[in-house]
Amino acid sequence: MAPPPDHRRPIKRAAISDQQRRREVALRLQADRRSDAQNRARQLASSVLSLGPEPATEPEVEPEQEMSEASGQLAGRSDFDPVRAARLRGPEVRKWFARQLMLPEWMVDVPPSLDRDWYVFPRPSGKRCFVVSSNGTTISRLRNGSILHRFPSNLPNGARAKDVSGPASSYSILDCIFHEPDETYYVIDMVCWRGYSLYDCTAEFRFFWLNSKLSETGASDPPSQYHRYRFNVVQIYECNLAGLQASYSGQVPYVKDGLLFFNKHAHYQAGNTPLALVWKDNVCSQYVLDTDSKGQIPSQQQVVLELQNDGNLTTSDDPPVALGSLSRDLIAQSGLRVGNLVRVAIKDERMRLVDGKLDLGELQLVGKTNHSRAFADTYSKVLFQHAARHAPLRIEDLVASIQSNSSMDNSQALDVEMEG
């Protein structure tokens, strides 16, 4: 349960990274990405519907990696080439699709205006995917490019039914999480609706449209002949004390896997972005600390990094962050190649946080990762995992930040009233 209100002066946790600075930069850069939103949506819909289904067998993906394995690279719009994507196979398909989803960073520091500029909601545990409806069919694709389901639905032009309205070629794109226990697609964002792109719309507008438009279609109805899976909208809250409480400890019809936070002003940005954040603790998620290949939490933190030409081991951020290196002898002895993803263990006593940057000290090579991994860990994930082991960002810290902002607002209002 979230802690009861504390009427003492709240103490905000000090920032340990540059996450807020990068948030400000991301908001400024949004204006530069407005030009081809409609074309981008059209190409994504076409690619999801027509791209070859390889790999035929979906790789096993550990649930706790679902939000964190994806690329930190904020792929430019010029990289979006569906013709090239159709020729991709194996790992390249996974990388291409991973770069189309908007993926959250891990919350390392509490945003300063959490209660005013952010939404919060409990994240369903499951498989992240795009769902596209067009030409009388509906297709969902995982981040690795493989088809999860091909089925009829009540989404616009999602089934070959007599009562389909609008041009058959119009398409809709939803960002969803498929929750297997109840076979339901939980919709967390709307990218395109009946051919109208929402890439350059704020989260505030996208969530409004998501709630209003989806309810008009019958997509939330129980399964039927022309509607194989139910689509439910996740309840989204203002990130005030009541909203945080409801998200953290309220009852939901799915298994929770942490909390998701969206900046109200954020556009739908492909790749990893600090304008969306994921946060977890043991109350709202089964998967807080990473596990090894046997599902056990190792005694030392393990990190997945990518091997570079010079022997450096880097994150998947853009630009990548070098967190260590391997000697040429060790690389040769281990049979590693440039571009390999390797798992390394960190000796806790050697790991330090210096001026907001992690110094991992000596790294111990554990081995290569399995083939389901498309990307190295992001820097925010490494920081979050380190903090979770030693000084976790707690629900009390989020509450204190909101209370501090409320106290400041009340103080300013009182000052204005006294001056009047």
Coordinates of C-alpha atoms in Angstrom, one line a residue:
M1 CA 0.0 0.0 0.0
A2 CA 1.1 3.6 -0.6
P3 CA 2.1 5.3 2.6
P4 CA -0.4 7.6 4.4
P5 CA -0.1 11.3 3.9
D6 CA 2.8 12.8 5.8
H7 CA 2.1 16.4 6.9
R8 CA 5.8 17.1 7.7
R9 CA 7.9 19.0 5.2
P10 CA 8.7 16.5 2.4
I11 CA 12.3 15.8 1.5
K12 CA 13.0 15.3 -2.1
R13 CA 15.6 12.8 -3.2
A14 CA 18.6 14.4 -4.8
A15 CA 19.1 13.7 -8.6
I16 CA 21.9 11.2 -9.5
S17 CA 21.9 11.5 -13.3
D18 CA 21.3 13.9 -16.3
Q19 CA 17.8 12.4 -17.0
Q20 CA 16.0 15.7 -16.5
R21 CA 18.4 17.6 -18.9
R22 CA 17.8 15.0 -21.6
R23 CA 14.1 15.3 -21.0
E24 CA 14.3 19.0 -21.7
V25 CA 16.3 18.4 -24.9
A26 CA 13.8 15.8 -26.1
L27 CA 10.9 18.2 -25.7
R28 CA 12.8 20.9 -27.7
L29 CA 13.6 18.5 -30.5
Q30 CA 10.0 17.4 -31.0
A31 CA 9.3 20.3 -33.3
D32 CA 12.0 19.1 -35.7
R33 CA 10.2 15.8 -36.3
R34 CA 6.8 17.0 -37.5
S35 CA 7.3 16.9 -41.3
D36 CA 6.6 13.3 -42.2
A37 CA 4.3 11.9 -39.5
Q38 CA 1.6 10.9 -41.9
N39 CA 4.0 9.1 -44.3
R40 CA 5.7 7.4 -41.4
A41 CA 2.4 6.0 -40.1
R42 CA 1.4 4.7 -43.5
Q43 CA 4.7 3.0 -44.0
L44 CA 4.6 1.3 -40.6
A45 CA 1.1 0.0 -41.2
S46 CA 2.2 -1.4 -44.6
S47 CA 5.3 -3.0 -43.1
V48 CA 3.4 -4.6 -40.2
L49 CA 0.9 -6.1 -42.7
S50 CA 3.3 -7.3 -45.4
L51 CA 6.7 -8.0 -43.8
G52 CA 7.8 -11.6 -43.9
P53 CA 7.1 -13.6 -40.7
E54 CA 10.6 -14.6 -40.0
P55 CA 11.7 -15.7 -37.4
A56 CA 9.1 -18.4 -37.6
T57 CA 9.6 -19.3 -34.0
E58 CA 9.3 -16.6 -31.4
P59 CA 12.5 -16.4 -29.2
E60 CA 11.9 -16.8 -25.5
V61 CA 12.0 -13.4 -23.8
E62 CA 12.4 -13.1 -20.1
P63 CA 9.5 -11.0 -18.7
E64 CA 11.7 -8.6 -16.8
Q65 CA 13.6 -7.8 -20.0
E66 CA 10.5 -6.9 -21.9
M67 CA 10.8 -3.1 -21.4
S68 CA 14.5 -2.9 -21.2
E69 CA 16.1 -4.8 -24.0
A70 CA 15.0 -2.5 -26.7
S71 CA 17.3 -0.1 -28.4
G72 CA 18.2 3.2 -26.7
Q73 CA 18.7 4.6 -30.1
L74 CA 16.2 7.2 -31.1
A75 CA 16.2 6.2 -34.7
G76 CA 15.7 9.1 -37.1
R77 CA 12.7 9.2 -39.4
S78 CA 15.0 8.9 -42.4
D79 CA 15.9 5.4 -41.1
F80 CA 12.3 4.3 -41.7
D81 CA 12.5 2.3 -44.9
P82 CA 9.8 -0.4 -45.3
V83 CA 11.4 -1.7 -48.5
R84 CA 14.7 -2.3 -46.8
A85 CA 12.8 -3.7 -43.7
A86 CA 11.1 -6.4 -45.9
R87 CA 14.5 -7.8 -46.7
L88 CA 15.7 -8.0 -43.1
R89 CA 16.0 -11.4 -41.3
G90 CA 16.7 -12.7 -37.9
P91 CA 18.3 -10.1 -35.5
E92 CA 18.0 -7.3 -38.0
V93 CA 14.2 -7.7 -38.0
R94 CA 14.2 -7.5 -34.2
K95 CA 16.3 -4.4 -34.2
W96 CA 14.2 -2.7 -36.9
F97 CA 10.9 -3.3 -35.1
A98 CA 12.3 -2.4 -31.7
R99 CA 13.2 1.0 -33.1
Q100 CA 9.6 1.7 -34.1
L101 CA 8.1 1.4 -30.6
M102 CA 8.2 4.2 -28.1
L103 CA 10.1 2.7 -25.2
P104 CA 10.5 4.2 -21.7
E105 CA 13.8 4.8 -19.9
W106 CA 14.0 3.5 -16.3
M107 CA 13.2 6.1 -13.7
V108 CA 16.5 7.1 -12.1
D109 CA 15.5 10.5 -10.8
V110 CA 12.0 11.8 -10.0
P111 CA 10.9 14.4 -12.6
P112 CA 10.5 17.8 -10.9
S113 CA 6.9 18.4 -12.1
L114 CA 5.7 14.9 -11.7
D115 CA 2.2 16.0 -10.5
R116 CA 1.6 18.6 -13.2
D117 CA 3.2 17.3 -16.4
W118 CA 2.9 13.5 -16.1
Y119 CA 0.4 10.6 -16.3
V120 CA 0.8 7.3 -14.5
F121 CA -0.7 3.9 -14.9
P122 CA 0.0 0.3 -13.9
R123 CA 1.8 -1.6 -16.7
P124 CA 0.3 -4.9 -17.7
S125 CA 2.7 -7.8 -17.8
G126 CA 2.9 -9.4 -21.2
K127 CA 4.2 -9.0 -24.8
R128 CA 4.6 -5.6 -26.2
C129 CA 3.4 -5.3 -29.8
F130 CA 2.0 -3.2 -32.6
V131 CA -1.5 -4.0 -33.7
V132 CA -2.6 -2.9 -37.2
S133 CA -6.1 -3.2 -38.7
S134 CA -6.7 -2.7 -42.4
N135 CA -8.3 -4.4 -45.4
G136 CA -10.5 -6.6 -43.4
T137 CA -7.8 -8.1 -41.1
T138 CA -5.9 -7.4 -37.9
I139 CA -2.3 -8.3 -37.4
S140 CA -0.2 -8.0 -34.2
R141 CA 3.6 -8.1 -34.4
L142 CA 6.1 -8.4 -31.6
R143 CA 9.3 -6.4 -31.4
N144 CA 11.3 -9.2 -33.0
G145 CA 9.1 -8.8 -36.2
S146 CA 7.3 -12.1 -35.8
I147 CA 3.5 -12.3 -36.1
L148 CA 1.9 -12.8 -32.8
H149 CA -1.7 -13.1 -34.1
R150 CA -3.6 -12.7 -37.4
F151 CA -7.3 -12.4 -36.6
P152 CA -10.6 -10.5 -37.2
S153 CA -11.4 -7.7 -34.8
N154 CA -13.9 -4.8 -34.2
L155 CA -11.2 -2.3 -34.9
P156 CA -11.8 -0.1 -38.0
N157 CA -11.5 -2.4 -41.1
G158 CA -10.2 -5.1 -38.9
A159 CA -12.6 -7.9 -40.1
R160 CA -14.4 -8.8 -43.3
A161 CA -17.8 -8.0 -42.0
K162 CA -20.7 -6.4 -43.8
D163 CA -20.9 -3.4 -41.5
V164 CA -17.3 -2.2 -42.0
S165 CA -17.3 1.6 -42.5
G166 CA -14.8 3.8 -44.3
P167 CA -12.3 3.0 -47.0
A168 CA -11.1 -0.6 -46.8
S169 CA -7.5 0.6 -47.2
S170 CA -7.6 2.9 -44.2
Y171 CA -5.6 1.6 -41.2
S172 CA -5.3 2.0 -37.5
I173 CA -2.2 1.3 -35.4
L174 CA -2.3 0.6 -31.7
D175 CA 0.6 0.1 -29.2
C176 CA -0.4 -2.8 -27.0
I177 CA 0.6 -5.3 -24.5
F178 CA -0.9 -8.8 -24.9
H179 CA -1.8 -10.3 -21.6
E180 CA -1.9 -14.1 -22.0
P181 CA -3.8 -15.1 -18.8
D182 CA -7.0 -13.4 -20.1
E183 CA -6.1 -13.3 -23.8
T184 CA -6.6 -9.5 -23.9
Y185 CA -4.8 -6.7 -25.7
Y186 CA -4.3 -3.9 -23.3
V187 CA -3.9 -0.7 -25.3
I188 CA -1.3 1.7 -23.9
D189 CA -1.1 4.2 -26.8
M190 CA -2.6 5.1 -30.1
V191 CA -0.3 5.7 -33.1
C192 CA -2.8 6.1 -35.9
W193 CA -6.6 6.0 -36.2
R194 CA -8.4 5.5 -39.5
G195 CA -5.4 6.8 -41.4
Y196 CA -4.9 9.8 -39.2
S197 CA -1.4 9.9 -37.8
L198 CA -1.0 10.7 -34.1
Y199 CA 2.8 10.7 -34.1
D200 CA 3.1 14.4 -33.6
C201 CA 0.3 14.7 -31.1
T202 CA 0.9 15.1 -27.4
A203 CA 0.3 12.2 -25.1
E204 CA -2.5 14.2 -23.6
F205 CA -4.3 14.3 -26.9
R206 CA -3.4 10.7 -27.9
F207 CA -4.8 9.3 -24.6
F208 CA -8.0 11.3 -25.1
W209 CA -8.5 10.0 -28.6
L210 CA -7.7 6.5 -27.4
N211 CA -10.4 6.5 -24.8
S212 CA -13.0 8.1 -27.0
K213 CA -12.4 6.4 -30.3
L214 CA -11.8 2.8 -29.1
S215 CA -15.1 2.9 -27.2
E216 CA -17.0 3.7 -30.4
T217 CA -15.9 0.5 -32.2
G218 CA -16.9 -2.4 -29.9
A219 CA -13.2 -3.4 -29.6
S220 CA -13.7 -4.0 -25.9
D221 CA -16.6 -6.4 -26.5
P222 CA -16.2 -10.1 -25.6
P223 CA -14.7 -12.3 -28.4
S224 CA -17.0 -13.4 -31.2
Q225 CA -16.9 -14.6 -34.8
Y226 CA -15.6 -11.3 -36.1
H227 CA -13.7 -10.3 -33.0
R228 CA -11.2 -12.9 -31.8
Y229 CA -9.6 -10.9 -29.0
R230 CA -10.8 -8.2 -26.6
F231 CA -9.1 -4.8 -26.5
N232 CA -9.1 -2.9 -23.2
V233 CA -7.7 0.5 -22.5
V234 CA -5.5 0.8 -19.5
Q235 CA -6.8 3.2 -16.9
I236 CA -4.5 6.3 -17.0
Y237 CA -4.3 8.7 -14.1
E238 CA -3.0 12.2 -13.4
C239 CA 0.1 11.7 -11.4
N240 CA -1.1 13.4 -8.3
L241 CA -1.2 11.6 -4.9
A242 CA -4.6 10.0 -5.7
G243 CA -3.5 8.8 -9.1
L244 CA -0.2 7.4 -7.9
Q245 CA -2.0 5.6 -5.0
A246 CA -4.6 4.1 -7.5
S247 CA -1.9 3.0 -9.9
Y248 CA 0.4 1.5 -7.2
S249 CA -2.1 -0.3 -5.0
G250 CA -5.4 -0.3 -6.8
Q251 CA -6.9 -3.5 -8.2
V252 CA -6.5 -4.2 -11.9
P253 CA -7.7 -7.1 -14.1
Y254 CA -4.2 -8.0 -15.1
V255 CA -0.8 -8.9 -13.6
K256 CA 1.1 -5.7 -12.9
D257 CA 4.7 -5.2 -14.0
G258 CA 5.6 -1.8 -12.6
L259 CA 4.3 1.7 -13.2
L260 CA 4.6 3.6 -16.5
F261 CA 4.9 7.4 -16.5
F262 CA 4.2 9.5 -19.6
N263 CA 5.0 13.2 -20.0
K264 CA 1.8 14.9 -21.1
H265 CA 3.6 16.9 -23.8
A266 CA 5.5 14.0 -25.3
H267 CA 5.0 13.0 -29.0
Y268 CA 5.1 9.4 -30.0
Q269 CA 8.9 9.0 -30.4
A270 CA 10.4 5.9 -31.9
G271 CA 13.1 4.4 -29.7
N272 CA 14.0 4.9 -26.0
T273 CA 13.0 8.3 -24.6
P274 CA 13.2 10.0 -21.2
L275 CA 9.7 11.4 -21.8
A276 CA 8.3 8.0 -20.8
L277 CA 9.6 6.2 -17.7
V278 CA 9.2 2.8 -16.0
W279 CA 9.5 2.3 -12.3
K280 CA 9.2 -0.9 -10.2
D281 CA 9.4 -2.2 -6.7
N282 CA 8.5 -5.6 -5.2
V283 CA 5.0 -4.5 -4.5
C284 CA 3.9 -3.7 -8.1
S285 CA 6.2 -6.1 -10.0
Q286 CA 7.5 -9.7 -9.8
Y287 CA 10.6 -8.6 -11.7
V288 CA 12.6 -5.8 -10.1
L289 CA 16.1 -7.2 -10.1
D290 CA 17.5 -8.9 -13.2
T291 CA 17.8 -12.7 -13.1
D292 CA 20.4 -15.0 -14.6
S293 CA 19.7 -17.7 -17.2
K294 CA 18.3 -20.0 -14.4
G295 CA 15.9 -17.4 -13.2
Q296 CA 17.9 -16.7 -10.1
I297 CA 19.0 -13.2 -8.8
P298 CA 22.8 -13.3 -9.0
S299 CA 24.8 -12.1 -6.0
Q300 CA 26.5 -9.5 -8.2
Q301 CA 24.8 -7.2 -10.7
Q302 CA 25.0 -8.4 -14.3
V303 CA 24.9 -6.1 -17.3
V304 CA 24.5 -6.8 -21.0
L305 CA 26.8 -4.7 -23.2
E306 CA 27.9 -4.6 -26.8
L307 CA 31.5 -5.3 -27.9
Q308 CA 33.0 -2.6 -30.0
N309 CA 36.1 -2.6 -32.4
D310 CA 38.4 -1.1 -29.7
G311 CA 37.3 -3.6 -27.1
N312 CA 35.0 -1.2 -25.3
L313 CA 31.7 -2.5 -23.9
T314 CA 28.9 0.0 -24.5
T315 CA 25.2 0.5 -23.8
S316 CA 22.5 0.8 -26.5
D317 CA 22.0 4.5 -25.9
D318 CA 22.5 7.1 -28.6
P319 CA 25.3 8.0 -28.3
P320 CA 26.4 4.7 -26.6
V321 CA 28.0 4.9 -23.2
A322 CA 31.2 2.9 -22.7
L323 CA 31.1 1.2 -19.3
G324 CA 34.2 -0.9 -19.5
S325 CA 36.4 -2.9 -21.9
L326 CA 37.8 -6.4 -22.5
S327 CA 41.5 -7.2 -23.4
R328 CA 42.3 -8.5 -26.9
D329 CA 43.5 -11.7 -25.4
L330 CA 40.3 -12.3 -23.5
I331 CA 38.2 -11.5 -26.6
A332 CA 40.2 -14.0 -28.6
Q333 CA 40.1 -16.7 -25.9
S334 CA 36.3 -16.3 -25.6
G335 CA 35.7 -16.4 -29.4
L336 CA 33.9 -13.0 -29.3
R337 CA 33.3 -10.8 -32.3
V338 CA 32.6 -7.1 -32.7
G339 CA 28.8 -6.5 -32.2
N340 CA 28.4 -9.5 -29.9
L341 CA 26.2 -8.9 -26.8
V342 CA 28.1 -10.0 -23.7
R343 CA 27.0 -10.4 -20.1
V344 CA 29.4 -9.1 -17.5
A345 CA 29.3 -9.2 -13.7
I346 CA 30.1 -6.1 -11.6
K347 CA 32.0 -6.3 -8.4
D348 CA 29.8 -4.2 -6.1
E349 CA 32.8 -2.9 -4.1
R350 CA 34.4 -1.5 -7.3
M351 CA 31.2 0.2 -8.6
R352 CA 30.9 3.9 -7.9
L353 CA 28.8 6.9 -8.9
V354 CA 31.0 9.8 -9.7
D355 CA 29.4 13.2 -10.8
G356 CA 26.3 11.4 -12.0
K357 CA 28.3 8.8 -14.0
L358 CA 28.8 5.2 -13.2
D359 CA 32.3 3.8 -12.8
L360 CA 31.9 0.0 -13.0
G361 CA 35.5 -0.7 -12.1
E362 CA 36.6 -4.2 -13.0
L363 CA 34.2 -6.3 -15.1
Q364 CA 34.0 -10.1 -15.1
L365 CA 33.0 -11.8 -18.3
V366 CA 30.1 -14.2 -17.8
G367 CA 29.5 -15.0 -21.5
K368 CA 27.4 -14.3 -24.5
T369 CA 23.7 -13.6 -24.2
N370 CA 21.0 -15.8 -25.8
H371 CA 19.8 -15.1 -29.3
S372 CA 16.6 -13.5 -28.1
R373 CA 18.5 -10.4 -27.1
A374 CA 18.6 -7.7 -29.8
F375 CA 20.2 -4.9 -27.8
A376 CA 22.5 -4.2 -24.9
D377 CA 21.1 -2.7 -21.7
T378 CA 20.5 1.0 -21.7
Y379 CA 22.4 3.3 -19.3
S380 CA 19.2 4.1 -17.3
K381 CA 18.6 0.4 -16.8
V382 CA 22.1 -0.1 -15.4
L383 CA 21.7 2.8 -13.1
F384 CA 18.2 1.7 -12.0
Q385 CA 19.4 -1.9 -11.3
H386 CA 22.4 -0.5 -9.3
A387 CA 20.1 1.8 -7.2
A388 CA 17.6 -1.1 -6.7
R389 CA 20.3 -3.1 -5.0
H390 CA 21.8 -0.4 -2.8
A391 CA 19.6 2.7 -2.5
P392 CA 16.3 2.1 -4.4
L393 CA 14.1 4.9 -5.6
R394 CA 11.1 4.2 -3.3
I395 CA 7.4 4.9 -3.6
E396 CA 7.9 7.3 -0.7
D397 CA 10.3 9.3 -2.9
L398 CA 7.6 9.7 -5.5
V399 CA 5.1 10.7 -2.9
A400 CA 7.6 13.2 -1.3
S401 CA 8.2 14.8 -4.7
I402 CA 4.5 15.3 -5.3
Q403 CA 3.9 16.7 -1.8
S404 CA 6.9 19.0 -2.2
N405 CA 5.4 20.4 -5.4
S406 CA 2.0 20.8 -3.7
S407 CA 3.6 22.6 -0.8
M408 CA 5.4 25.0 -3.1
D409 CA 2.3 25.7 -5.1
N410 CA 0.3 26.5 -1.9
S411 CA 3.1 28.7 -0.6
Q412 CA 3.2 30.7 -3.8
A413 CA -0.6 31.0 -3.8
L414 CA -0.4 32.3 -0.2
D415 CA 2.2 34.9 -1.2
V416 CA 0.1 36.2 -4.0
E417 CA -2.9 36.4 -1.7
M418 CA -1.0 38.4 0.9
E419 CA 0.4 40.7 -1.7
G420 CA -3.1 41.3 -3.0

